[in-house]
PDB file of C-alpha atoms in Angstrom:
ATOM      1  CA  UNK A  18      85.256 -17.242  54.484  1.00 39.00           C
ATOM      2  CA  UNK A  19      85.945 -17.676  58.178  1.00 38.00           C
ATOM      3  CA  UNK A  20      87.807 -20.658  59.538  1.00 38.00           C
ATOM      4  CA  UNK A  21      86.356 -23.797  61.088  1.00 36.00           C
ATOM      5  CA  UNK A  22      86.042 -22.253  64.540  1.00 34.00           C
ATOM      6  CA  UNK A  23      83.366 -19.788  63.377  1.00 31.00           C
ATOM      7  CA  UNK A  24      81.290 -22.312  61.341  1.00 31.00           C
ATOM      8  CA  UNK A  25      81.575 -19.983  58.314  1.00 32.00           C
ATOM      9  CA  UNK A  26      78.009 -18.656  58.571  1.00 35.00           C
ATOM     10  CA  UNK A  27      76.348 -15.651  56.977  1.00 36.00           C
ATOM     11  CA  UNK A  28      72.583 -15.201  57.023  1.00 38.00           C
ATOM     12  CA  UNK A  29      69.760 -12.665  57.265  1.00 36.00           C
ATOM     13  CA  UNK A  30      66.116 -13.022  58.272  1.00 41.00           C
ATOM     14  CA  UNK A  31      65.101 -13.748  54.667  1.00 56.00           C
ATOM     15  CA  UNK A  32      68.061 -15.736  53.393  1.00 66.00           C
ATOM     16  CA  UNK A  33      71.102 -17.646  54.513  1.00 69.00           C
ATOM     17  CA  UNK A  34      74.343 -19.293  53.532  1.00 66.00           C
ATOM     18  CA  UNK A  35      76.276 -22.122  55.109  1.00 65.00           C
ATOM     19  CA  UNK A  36      79.616 -23.634  54.164  1.00 65.00           C
ATOM     20  CA  UNK A  37      80.938 -26.774  55.729  1.00 58.00           C
ATOM     21  CA  UNK A  38      84.417 -26.354  57.253  1.00 56.00           C
ATOM     22  CA  UNK A  39      87.118 -28.784  56.262  1.00 55.00           C
ATOM     23  CA  UNK A  40      86.162 -31.855  58.288  1.00 51.00           C
ATOM     24  CA  UNK A  41      88.614 -33.862  60.323  1.00 51.00           C
ATOM     25  CA  UNK A  42      89.076 -37.452  59.179  1.00 48.00           C
ATOM     26  CA  UNK A  43      86.237 -39.644  60.467  1.00 45.00           C
ATOM     27  CA  UNK A  44      85.996 -43.392  60.871  1.00 43.00           C
ATOM     28  CA  UNK A  45      84.309 -45.031  57.880  1.00 41.00           C
ATOM     29  CA  UNK A  46      81.291 -46.119  59.941  1.00 38.00           C
ATOM     30  CA  UNK A  47      80.547 -42.529  60.987  1.00 37.00           C
ATOM     31  CA  UNK A  48      81.010 -41.208  57.451  1.00 38.00           C
ATOM     32  CA  UNK A  49      78.525 -43.778  56.101  1.00 46.00           C
ATOM     33  CA  UNK A  50      75.835 -43.016  58.678  1.00 50.00           C
ATOM     34  CA  UNK A  51      76.164 -39.254  58.923  1.00 63.00           C
ATOM     35  CA  UNK A  52      77.359 -37.190  55.972  1.00 71.00           C
ATOM     36  CA  UNK A  53      78.814 -33.704  56.457  1.00 80.00           C
ATOM     37  CA  UNK A  54      78.380 -33.627  60.258  1.00 87.00           C
ATOM     38  CA  UNK A  55      79.725 -30.080  60.582  1.00 88.00           C
ATOM     39  CA  UNK A  56      77.342 -28.756  57.952  1.00 92.00           C
ATOM     40  CA  UNK A  57      74.489 -30.642  59.628  1.00 92.00           C
ATOM     41  CA  UNK A  58      75.180 -28.939  62.937  1.00 92.00           C
ATOM     42  CA  UNK A  59      75.210 -25.553  61.227  1.00 91.00           C
ATOM     43  CA  UNK A  60      71.835 -26.296  59.605  1.00 93.00           C
ATOM     44  CA  UNK A  61      70.389 -27.335  62.956  1.00 92.00           C
ATOM     45  CA  UNK A  62      71.595 -24.125  64.550  1.00 92.00           C
ATOM     46  CA  UNK A  63      70.738 -21.536  61.927  1.00 92.00           C
ATOM     47  CA  UNK A  64      68.035 -22.652  59.483  1.00 94.00           C
ATOM     48  CA  UNK A  65      64.391 -22.028  60.391  1.00 94.00           C
ATOM     49  CA  UNK A  66      61.286 -24.093  59.673  1.00 94.00           C
ATOM     50  CA  UNK A  67      59.765 -21.629  57.231  1.00 92.00           C
ATOM     51  CA  UNK A  68      58.741 -21.921  53.566  1.00 92.00           C
ATOM     52  CA  UNK A  69      61.682 -21.384  51.292  1.00 93.00           C
ATOM     53  CA  UNK A  70      63.977 -22.454  48.490  1.00 95.00           C
ATOM     54  CA  UNK A  71      67.436 -23.906  49.099  1.00 96.00           C
ATOM     55  CA  UNK A  72      70.461 -24.426  46.857  1.00 96.00           C
ATOM     56  CA  UNK A  73      73.150 -27.054  47.376  1.00 96.00           C
ATOM     57  CA  UNK A  74      76.594 -26.337  45.907  1.00 95.00           C
ATOM     58  CA  UNK A  75      79.552 -28.595  45.160  1.00 93.00           C
ATOM     59  CA  UNK A  76      83.188 -27.962  46.111  1.00 90.00           C
ATOM     60  CA  UNK A  77      83.856 -26.105  42.845  1.00 87.00           C
ATOM     61  CA  UNK A  78      80.839 -23.807  43.253  1.00 89.00           C
ATOM     62  CA  UNK A  79      78.799 -25.984  40.895  1.00 93.00           C
ATOM     63  CA  UNK A  80      75.093 -25.730  41.642  1.00 94.00           C
ATOM     64  CA  UNK A  81      74.078 -29.318  42.329  1.00 94.00           C
ATOM     65  CA  UNK A  82      70.445 -29.034  43.329  1.00 95.00           C
ATOM     66  CA  UNK A  83      67.583 -26.587  43.895  1.00 95.00           C
ATOM     67  CA  UNK A  84      64.764 -27.630  46.211  1.00 94.00           C
ATOM     68  CA  UNK A  85      61.826 -26.143  48.058  1.00 93.00           C
ATOM     69  CA  UNK A  86      59.953 -26.934  51.237  1.00 92.00           C
ATOM     70  CA  UNK A  87      57.414 -25.382  53.559  1.00 91.00           C
ATOM     71  CA  UNK A  88      59.814 -26.379  56.391  1.00 92.00           C
ATOM     72  CA  UNK A  89      63.322 -25.763  55.105  1.00 95.00           C
ATOM     73  CA  UNK A  90      65.150 -26.836  58.260  1.00 95.00           C
ATOM     74  CA  UNK A  91      63.367 -30.207  58.484  1.00 94.00           C
ATOM     75  CA  UNK A  92      63.894 -30.899  54.793  1.00 94.00           C
ATOM     76  CA  UNK A  93      67.619 -30.106  54.891  1.00 95.00           C
ATOM     77  CA  UNK A  94      68.217 -32.226  57.980  1.00 94.00           C
ATOM     78  CA  UNK A  95      66.580 -35.209  56.267  1.00 93.00           C
ATOM     79  CA  UNK A  96      69.412 -35.278  53.704  1.00 94.00           C
ATOM     80  CA  UNK A  97      72.027 -35.998  56.357  1.00 92.00           C
ATOM     81  CA  UNK A  98      70.241 -39.203  57.415  1.00 89.00           C
ATOM     82  CA  UNK A  99      69.975 -40.562  53.856  1.00 88.00           C
ATOM     83  CA  UNK A 100      72.074 -43.642  53.071  1.00 88.00           C
ATOM     84  CA  UNK A 101      74.807 -43.688  50.495  1.00 86.00           C
ATOM     85  CA  UNK A 102      73.598 -44.902  47.095  1.00 84.00           C
ATOM     86  CA  UNK A 103      70.299 -43.014  47.191  1.00 87.00           C
ATOM     87  CA  UNK A 104      69.881 -39.598  45.602  1.00 88.00           C
ATOM     88  CA  UNK A 105      69.654 -37.575  48.868  1.00 90.00           C
ATOM     89  CA  UNK A 106      72.617 -39.425  50.384  1.00 90.00           C
ATOM     90  CA  UNK A 107      74.800 -39.001  47.318  1.00 90.00           C
ATOM     91  CA  UNK A 108      73.780 -35.364  46.993  1.00 93.00           C
ATOM     92  CA  UNK A 109      74.632 -34.345  50.544  1.00 93.00           C
ATOM     93  CA  UNK A 110      78.013 -36.071  50.301  1.00 92.00           C
ATOM     94  CA  UNK A 111      78.857 -33.886  47.310  1.00 92.00           C
ATOM     95  CA  UNK A 112      77.582 -30.706  48.951  1.00 94.00           C
ATOM     96  CA  UNK A 113      80.132 -28.183  50.184  1.00 93.00           C
ATOM     97  CA  UNK A 114      77.751 -25.365  51.051  1.00 94.00           C
ATOM     98  CA  UNK A 115      74.039 -24.570  51.250  1.00 95.00           C
ATOM     99  CA  UNK A 116      72.214 -21.286  50.887  1.00 94.00           C
ATOM    100  CA  UNK A 117      68.532 -20.537  51.054  1.00 94.00           C
ATOM    101  CA  UNK A 118      65.870 -17.857  50.776  1.00 93.00           C
ATOM    102  CA  UNK A 119      62.662 -17.689  52.770  1.00 94.00           C
ATOM    103  CA  UNK A 120      59.464 -16.876  50.900  1.00 91.00           C
ATOM    104  CA  UNK A 121      55.983 -16.000  52.182  1.00 87.00           C
ATOM    105  CA  UNK A 122      54.293 -19.291  51.254  1.00 84.00           C
ATOM    106  CA  UNK A 123      54.430 -22.594  49.387  1.00 81.00           C
ATOM    107  CA  UNK A 124      53.410 -21.095  46.060  1.00 80.00           C
ATOM    108  CA  UNK A 125      56.148 -18.507  46.177  1.00 80.00           C
ATOM    109  CA  UNK A 126      58.604 -21.342  46.804  1.00 85.00           C
ATOM    110  CA  UNK A 127      57.207 -23.310  43.867  1.00 84.00           C
ATOM    111  CA  UNK A 128      57.704 -20.465  41.398  1.00 83.00           C
ATOM    112  CA  UNK A 129      61.166 -19.540  42.684  1.00 87.00           C
ATOM    113  CA  UNK A 130      62.304 -23.176  42.525  1.00 90.00           C
ATOM    114  CA  UNK A 131      61.020 -23.530  38.966  1.00 86.00           C
ATOM    115  CA  UNK A 132      62.720 -20.351  37.794  1.00 87.00           C
ATOM    116  CA  UNK A 133      66.076 -21.310  39.348  1.00 90.00           C
ATOM    117  CA  UNK A 134      65.958 -24.789  37.800  1.00 89.00           C
ATOM    118  CA  UNK A 135      65.143 -23.364  34.376  1.00 85.00           C
ATOM    119  CA  UNK A 136      67.930 -20.788  34.660  1.00 87.00           C
ATOM    120  CA  UNK A 137      70.744 -22.956  36.052  1.00 89.00           C
ATOM    121  CA  UNK A 138      69.813 -26.555  35.126  1.00 89.00           C
ATOM    122  CA  UNK A 139      71.427 -28.075  38.269  1.00 91.00           C
ATOM    123  CA  UNK A 140      72.885 -31.543  37.813  1.00 87.00           C
ATOM    124  CA  UNK A 141      70.691 -33.389  40.308  1.00 89.00           C
ATOM    125  CA  UNK A 142      67.507 -31.656  39.164  1.00 86.00           C
ATOM    126  CA  UNK A 143      68.120 -32.454  35.506  1.00 76.00           C
ATOM    127  CA  UNK A 144      69.277 -36.045  35.986  1.00 62.00           C
ATOM    128  CA  UNK A 145      67.029 -37.187  38.809  1.00 52.00           C
ATOM    129  CA  UNK A 146      63.968 -34.972  39.059  1.00 52.00           C
ATOM    130  CA  UNK A 147      60.800 -36.372  37.572  1.00 55.00           C
ATOM    131  CA  UNK A 148      58.964 -34.169  35.117  1.00 57.00           C
ATOM    132  CA  UNK A 149      56.133 -32.444  36.936  1.00 64.00           C
ATOM    133  CA  UNK A 150      52.828 -31.462  35.405  1.00 71.00           C
ATOM    134  CA  UNK A 151      51.655 -27.899  35.843  1.00 77.00           C
ATOM    135  CA  UNK A 152      48.501 -26.158  34.727  1.00 84.00           C
ATOM    136  CA  UNK A 153      47.858 -22.562  33.736  1.00 87.00           C
ATOM    137  CA  UNK A 154      44.645 -20.574  33.648  1.00 91.00           C
ATOM    138  CA  UNK A 155      44.128 -18.877  30.321  1.00 93.00           C
ATOM    139  CA  UNK A 156      41.801 -16.020  29.412  1.00 95.00           C
ATOM    140  CA  UNK A 157      41.530 -16.110  25.652  1.00 95.00           C
ATOM    141  CA  UNK A 158      41.796 -13.115  23.361  1.00 94.00           C
ATOM    142  CA  UNK A 159      38.439 -13.356  21.568  1.00 95.00           C
ATOM    143  CA  UNK A 160      35.347 -11.162  21.083  1.00 94.00           C
ATOM    144  CA  UNK A 161      33.753 -13.191  23.906  1.00 95.00           C
ATOM    145  CA  UNK A 162      36.749 -14.430  25.929  1.00 96.00           C
ATOM    146  CA  UNK A 163      36.749 -17.788  27.683  1.00 96.00           C
ATOM    147  CA  UNK A 164      38.491 -18.914  30.881  1.00 95.00           C
ATOM    148  CA  UNK A 165      40.103 -22.265  30.080  1.00 93.00           C
ATOM    149  CA  UNK A 166      42.874 -24.524  31.434  1.00 90.00           C
ATOM    150  CA  UNK A 167      46.155 -24.688  29.528  1.00 89.00           C
ATOM    151  CA  UNK A 168      49.086 -27.089  29.727  1.00 85.00           C
ATOM    152  CA  UNK A 169      51.641 -24.561  28.480  1.00 84.00           C
ATOM    153  CA  UNK A 170      52.069 -20.897  27.632  1.00 85.00           C
ATOM    154  CA  UNK A 171      52.105 -19.937  23.964  1.00 86.00           C
ATOM    155  CA  UNK A 172      52.355 -16.575  22.243  1.00 87.00           C
ATOM    156  CA  UNK A 173      48.717 -16.262  21.176  1.00 90.00           C
ATOM    157  CA  UNK A 174      47.769 -12.942  22.766  1.00 91.00           C
ATOM    158  CA  UNK A 175      45.932 -14.598  25.649  1.00 93.00           C
ATOM    159  CA  UNK A 176      46.557 -13.846  29.330  1.00 93.00           C
ATOM    160  CA  UNK A 177      48.006 -16.685  31.405  1.00 91.00           C
ATOM    161  CA  UNK A 178      47.996 -17.157  35.176  1.00 86.00           C
ATOM    162  CA  UNK A 179      50.067 -19.769  36.967  1.00 78.00           C
ATOM    163  CA  UNK A 180      51.734 -22.215  37.070  1.00 78.00           C
ATOM    164  CA  UNK A 181      49.588 -24.298  39.426  1.00 79.00           C
ATOM    165  CA  UNK A 182      50.634 -27.801  40.518  1.00 73.00           C
ATOM    166  CA  UNK A 183      47.196 -29.378  41.044  1.00 70.00           C
ATOM    167  CA  UNK A 184      46.047 -29.843  37.468  1.00 74.00           C
ATOM    168  CA  UNK A 185      42.703 -31.500  38.217  1.00 75.00           C
ATOM    169  CA  UNK A 186      41.869 -28.950  40.899  1.00 79.00           C
ATOM    170  CA  UNK A 187      42.525 -26.084  38.488  1.00 85.00           C
ATOM    171  CA  UNK A 188      40.170 -27.559  35.882  1.00 86.00           C
ATOM    172  CA  UNK A 189      37.328 -27.810  38.422  1.00 87.00           C
ATOM    173  CA  UNK A 190      37.936 -24.283  39.662  1.00 89.00           C
ATOM    174  CA  UNK A 191      37.909 -22.838  36.147  1.00 91.00           C
ATOM    175  CA  UNK A 192      34.592 -24.533  35.449  1.00 92.00           C
ATOM    176  CA  UNK A 193      33.166 -23.024  38.639  1.00 93.00           C
ATOM    177  CA  UNK A 194      34.371 -19.543  37.679  1.00 94.00           C
ATOM    178  CA  UNK A 195      32.863 -19.794  34.186  1.00 94.00           C
ATOM    179  CA  UNK A 196      29.512 -21.046  35.451  1.00 94.00           C
ATOM    180  CA  UNK A 197      29.235 -18.520  38.275  1.00 94.00           C
ATOM    181  CA  UNK A 198      30.108 -15.532  36.084  1.00 95.00           C
ATOM    182  CA  UNK A 199      28.212 -16.775  33.029  1.00 94.00           C
ATOM    183  CA  UNK A 200      31.232 -17.010  30.741  1.00 96.00           C
ATOM    184  CA  UNK A 201      31.077 -19.366  27.804  1.00 95.00           C
ATOM    185  CA  UNK A 202      33.144 -22.550  27.649  1.00 92.00           C
ATOM    186  CA  UNK A 203      32.159 -23.647  24.153  1.00 92.00           C
ATOM    187  CA  UNK A 204      34.784 -24.170  21.406  1.00 92.00           C
ATOM    188  CA  UNK A 205      36.569 -21.070  20.207  1.00 90.00           C
ATOM    189  CA  UNK A 206      35.109 -21.623  16.732  1.00 91.00           C
ATOM    190  CA  UNK A 207      31.552 -21.011  18.002  1.00 92.00           C
ATOM    191  CA  UNK A 208      30.188 -17.796  16.409  1.00 91.00           C
ATOM    192  CA  UNK A 209      29.308 -15.107  18.940  1.00 91.00           C
ATOM    193  CA  UNK A 210      27.149 -12.004  18.644  1.00 90.00           C
ATOM    194  CA  UNK A 211      25.898  -9.478  21.161  1.00 90.00           C
ATOM    195  CA  UNK A 212      22.554  -7.854  21.798  1.00 86.00           C
ATOM    196  CA  UNK A 213      23.865  -4.450  20.748  1.00 80.00           C
ATOM    197  CA  UNK A 214      25.024  -5.698  17.354  1.00 73.00           C
ATOM    198  CA  UNK A 215      22.452  -4.712  14.734  1.00 52.00           C
ATOM    199  CA  UNK A 216      22.865  -7.842  12.621  1.00 51.00           C
ATOM    200  CA  UNK A 217      21.501 -10.004  15.454  1.00 46.00           C
ATOM    201  CA  UNK A 218      17.952  -8.857  14.771  1.00 50.00           C
ATOM    202  CA  UNK A 219      15.642  -9.530  11.872  1.00 49.00           C
ATOM    203  CA  UNK A 220      13.164  -6.999  10.558  1.00 48.00           C
ATOM    204  CA  UNK A 221      10.744  -7.651  13.445  1.00 47.00           C
ATOM    205  CA  UNK A 222      13.327  -7.026  16.147  1.00 46.00           C
ATOM    206  CA  UNK A 223      13.520 -10.656  17.321  1.00 44.00           C
ATOM    207  CA  UNK A 224      16.574 -12.840  17.710  1.00 49.00           C
ATOM    208  CA  UNK A 225      17.320 -15.185  14.851  1.00 57.00           C
ATOM    209  CA  UNK A 226      19.730 -17.428  16.786  1.00 72.00           C
ATOM    210  CA  UNK A 227      19.143 -20.268  19.252  1.00 82.00           C
ATOM    211  CA  UNK A 228      21.457 -21.193  22.148  1.00 84.00           C
ATOM    212  CA  UNK A 229      24.241 -23.602  21.255  1.00 81.00           C
ATOM    213  CA  UNK A 230      23.972 -25.547  24.553  1.00 88.00           C
ATOM    214  CA  UNK A 231      21.821 -25.997  27.656  1.00 89.00           C
ATOM    215  CA  UNK A 232      23.852 -23.605  29.769  1.00 91.00           C
ATOM    216  CA  UNK A 233      21.913 -20.664  28.369  1.00 89.00           C
ATOM    217  CA  UNK A 234      18.604 -22.142  29.550  1.00 87.00           C
ATOM    218  CA  UNK A 235      20.111 -23.194  32.895  1.00 88.00           C
ATOM    219  CA  UNK A 236      21.260 -19.629  33.530  1.00 88.00           C
ATOM    220  CA  UNK A 237      24.967 -20.506  33.848  1.00 92.00           C
ATOM    221  CA  UNK A 238      26.026 -18.745  30.628  1.00 94.00           C
ATOM    222  CA  UNK A 239      25.236 -15.277  29.309  1.00 94.00           C
ATOM    223  CA  UNK A 240      24.930 -16.974  25.898  1.00 92.00           C
ATOM    224  CA  UNK A 241      26.746 -14.713  23.443  1.00 93.00           C
ATOM    225  CA  UNK A 242      26.209 -17.556  20.966  1.00 91.00           C
ATOM    226  CA  UNK A 243      22.637 -16.303  20.501  1.00 89.00           C
ATOM    227  CA  UNK A 244      23.073 -12.596  21.134  1.00 89.00           C
ATOM    228  CA  UNK A 245      21.583 -12.382  24.629  1.00 91.00           C
ATOM    229  CA  UNK A 246      24.148 -10.211  26.474  1.00 93.00           C
ATOM    230  CA  UNK A 247      25.392  -6.777  25.543  1.00 94.00           C
ATOM    231  CA  UNK A 248      29.096  -6.630  24.749  1.00 94.00           C
ATOM    232  CA  UNK A 249      29.840  -4.395  27.730  1.00 94.00           C
ATOM    233  CA  UNK A 250      27.980  -6.715  30.130  1.00 95.00           C
ATOM    234  CA  UNK A 251      29.995  -9.724  29.001  1.00 96.00           C
ATOM    235  CA  UNK A 252      33.202  -7.679  29.175  1.00 96.00           C
ATOM    236  CA  UNK A 253      32.368  -6.774  32.785  1.00 96.00           C
ATOM    237  CA  UNK A 254      32.099 -10.465  33.715  1.00 96.00           C
ATOM    238  CA  UNK A 255      35.469 -11.105  32.059  1.00 96.00           C
ATOM    239  CA  UNK A 256      36.921  -8.212  34.070  1.00 96.00           C
ATOM    240  CA  UNK A 257      35.599  -9.815  37.267  1.00 95.00           C
ATOM    241  CA  UNK A 258      37.267 -13.097  36.315  1.00 95.00           C
ATOM    242  CA  UNK A 259      40.584 -11.312  35.698  1.00 94.00           C
ATOM    243  CA  UNK A 260      40.448  -9.546  39.052  1.00 92.00           C
ATOM    244  CA  UNK A 261      39.683 -12.811  40.816  1.00 91.00           C
ATOM    245  CA  UNK A 262      42.613 -14.578  39.142  1.00 90.00           C
ATOM    246  CA  UNK A 263      44.873 -11.655  40.039  1.00 86.00           C
ATOM    247  CA  UNK A 264      43.832 -11.954  43.694  1.00 82.00           C
ATOM    248  CA  UNK A 265      42.191  -8.507  43.566  1.00 84.00           C
ATOM    249  CA  UNK A 266      38.481  -9.322  43.372  1.00 88.00           C
ATOM    250  CA  UNK A 267      35.889 -11.548  45.034  1.00 89.00           C
ATOM    251  CA  UNK A 268      32.967 -11.490  42.586  1.00 92.00           C
ATOM    252  CA  UNK A 269      32.576 -15.292  42.135  1.00 93.00           C
ATOM    253  CA  UNK A 270      32.819 -15.873  45.886  1.00 91.00           C
ATOM    254  CA  UNK A 271      30.288 -13.139  46.622  1.00 92.00           C
ATOM    255  CA  UNK A 272      27.807 -14.477  44.065  1.00 93.00           C
ATOM    256  CA  UNK A 273      28.035 -18.022  45.424  1.00 91.00           C
ATOM    257  CA  UNK A 274      27.669 -16.812  49.018  1.00 92.00           C
ATOM    258  CA  UNK A 275      24.447 -15.051  48.090  1.00 92.00           C
ATOM    259  CA  UNK A 276      23.130 -18.123  46.258  1.00 91.00           C
ATOM    260  CA  UNK A 277      23.894 -20.388  49.195  1.00 93.00           C
ATOM    261  CA  UNK A 278      22.128 -18.070  51.622  1.00 92.00           C
ATOM    262  CA  UNK A 279      19.126 -17.860  49.296  1.00 91.00           C
ATOM    263  CA  UNK A 280      18.932 -21.658  48.919  1.00 90.00           C
ATOM    264  CA  UNK A 281      19.147 -22.147  52.674  1.00 90.00           C
ATOM    265  CA  UNK A 282      16.396 -19.571  53.145  1.00 92.00           C
ATOM    266  CA  UNK A 283      14.192 -21.557  50.747  1.00 91.00           C
ATOM    267  CA  UNK A 284      15.144 -24.748  52.640  1.00 92.00           C
ATOM    268  CA  UNK A 285      16.637 -26.189  49.468  1.00 90.00           C
ATOM    269  CA  UNK A 286      19.434 -27.796  51.420  1.00 91.00           C
ATOM    270  CA  UNK A 287      20.590 -30.122  48.659  1.00 91.00           C
ATOM    271  CA  UNK A 288      21.306 -27.200  46.322  1.00 88.00           C
ATOM    272  CA  UNK A 289      22.779 -25.206  49.200  1.00 91.00           C
ATOM    273  CA  UNK A 290      25.265 -28.040  49.853  1.00 91.00           C
ATOM    274  CA  UNK A 291      26.244 -28.101  46.168  1.00 90.00           C
ATOM    275  CA  UNK A 292      26.843 -24.354  46.203  1.00 90.00           C
ATOM    276  CA  UNK A 293      28.780 -24.663  49.465  1.00 92.00           C
ATOM    277  CA  UNK A 294      31.220 -27.146  47.884  1.00 90.00           C
ATOM    278  CA  UNK A 295      31.821 -24.818  44.937  1.00 89.00           C
ATOM    279  CA  UNK A 296      32.249 -21.912  47.301  1.00 91.00           C
ATOM    280  CA  UNK A 297      34.874 -23.752  49.333  1.00 90.00           C
ATOM    281  CA  UNK A 298      36.840 -24.619  46.180  1.00 88.00           C
ATOM    282  CA  UNK A 299      36.864 -20.996  45.095  1.00 89.00           C
ATOM    283  CA  UNK A 300      37.821 -19.758  48.563  1.00 87.00           C
ATOM    284  CA  UNK A 301      40.786 -22.144  48.747  1.00 84.00           C
ATOM    285  CA  UNK A 302      41.834 -21.157  45.264  1.00 84.00           C
ATOM    286  CA  UNK A 303      41.571 -17.482  46.159  1.00 79.00           C
ATOM    287  CA  UNK A 304      43.781 -17.994  49.214  1.00 76.00           C
ATOM    288  CA  UNK A 305      46.378 -19.589  46.976  1.00 73.00           C
ATOM    289  CA  UNK A 306      46.109 -16.740  44.486  1.00 72.00           C
ATOM    290  CA  UNK A 307      46.500 -14.107  47.197  1.00 65.00           C
ATOM    291  CA  UNK A 308      49.734 -15.665  48.438  1.00 60.00           C
ATOM    292  CA  UNK A 309      50.855 -16.300  44.866  1.00 58.00           C
ATOM    293  CA  UNK A 310      50.242 -12.795  43.579  1.00 56.00           C
ATOM    294  CA  UNK A 311      53.653 -11.295  44.347  1.00 50.00           C
ATOM    295  CA  UNK A 312      55.492 -14.090  42.571  1.00 50.00           C
ATOM    296  CA  UNK A 313      53.096 -14.233  39.621  1.00 46.00           C
ATOM    297  CA  UNK A 314      53.505 -10.511  38.935  1.00 49.00           C
ATOM    298  CA  UNK A 315      57.235 -11.093  38.448  1.00 49.00           C
ATOM    299  CA  UNK A 316      56.826 -13.738  35.761  1.00 47.00           C
ATOM    300  CA  UNK A 317      57.361 -12.505  32.222  1.00 46.00           C
ATOM    301  CA  UNK A 318      54.594 -14.616  30.698  1.00 42.00           C
ATOM    302  CA  UNK A 319      51.775 -13.143  32.821  1.00 38.00           C
TER     303      UNK A 319
END
């Protein structure tokens, strides 16, 4: 590393590294109000206000803390103003160097932070960080798959997307996807049959089964519980859901846009407003998925 005169800095456009030079002795009052002044000046000069993940290291190259922010420079500077005795103040007083990586968006930062914490178990993350709740979107491995929320990933053959931090928001979005595409959300134990299965019909060619819930009559479910859809038609709707969750398709958004335009044309403004709210939820979720896609593809459980 370079000496104090050069501020010991190495960085690129996508990442950076700062080490505090050996500070000169400071009066106690200054040390208590401003920790690591040399490192603070280096952060002010070289870190940008972009989304990213930062790592704070101790004098013996022990990883003390992993954090994320949509404005890395602002977040790092806040540590230097923290009083002694609080977590940020104690942390910055132990920190000998900081490095960081910029990422495209907040969701990329979330995933990278989580992976680094799981891999390295930094002291301040393990001892001080509150447990955070995440949600996953799960497409089940069943004859008629469902799109359901999940609290954790298990080895059950299903496909998982996530993690997502807004648990309640994810549950609402999943319900919208299922209703728009006509996918079932009944219990996994519900028997399912398809129109092209011969045992659905009796000798007169009529269906023997009745719908298991009102969604079939409301038109929000293809109703494989009573043999209404063909297997390939239901599989196509599942494929559309997968593409949407992968950030590669827009089928639910397109369907809702058409419904809203139709309702407005019929002057059914109350229904049009309901559809508009669902459409906005799906659009926001799709924006998150699009930015999240690069990081999600790298996760082993997806």
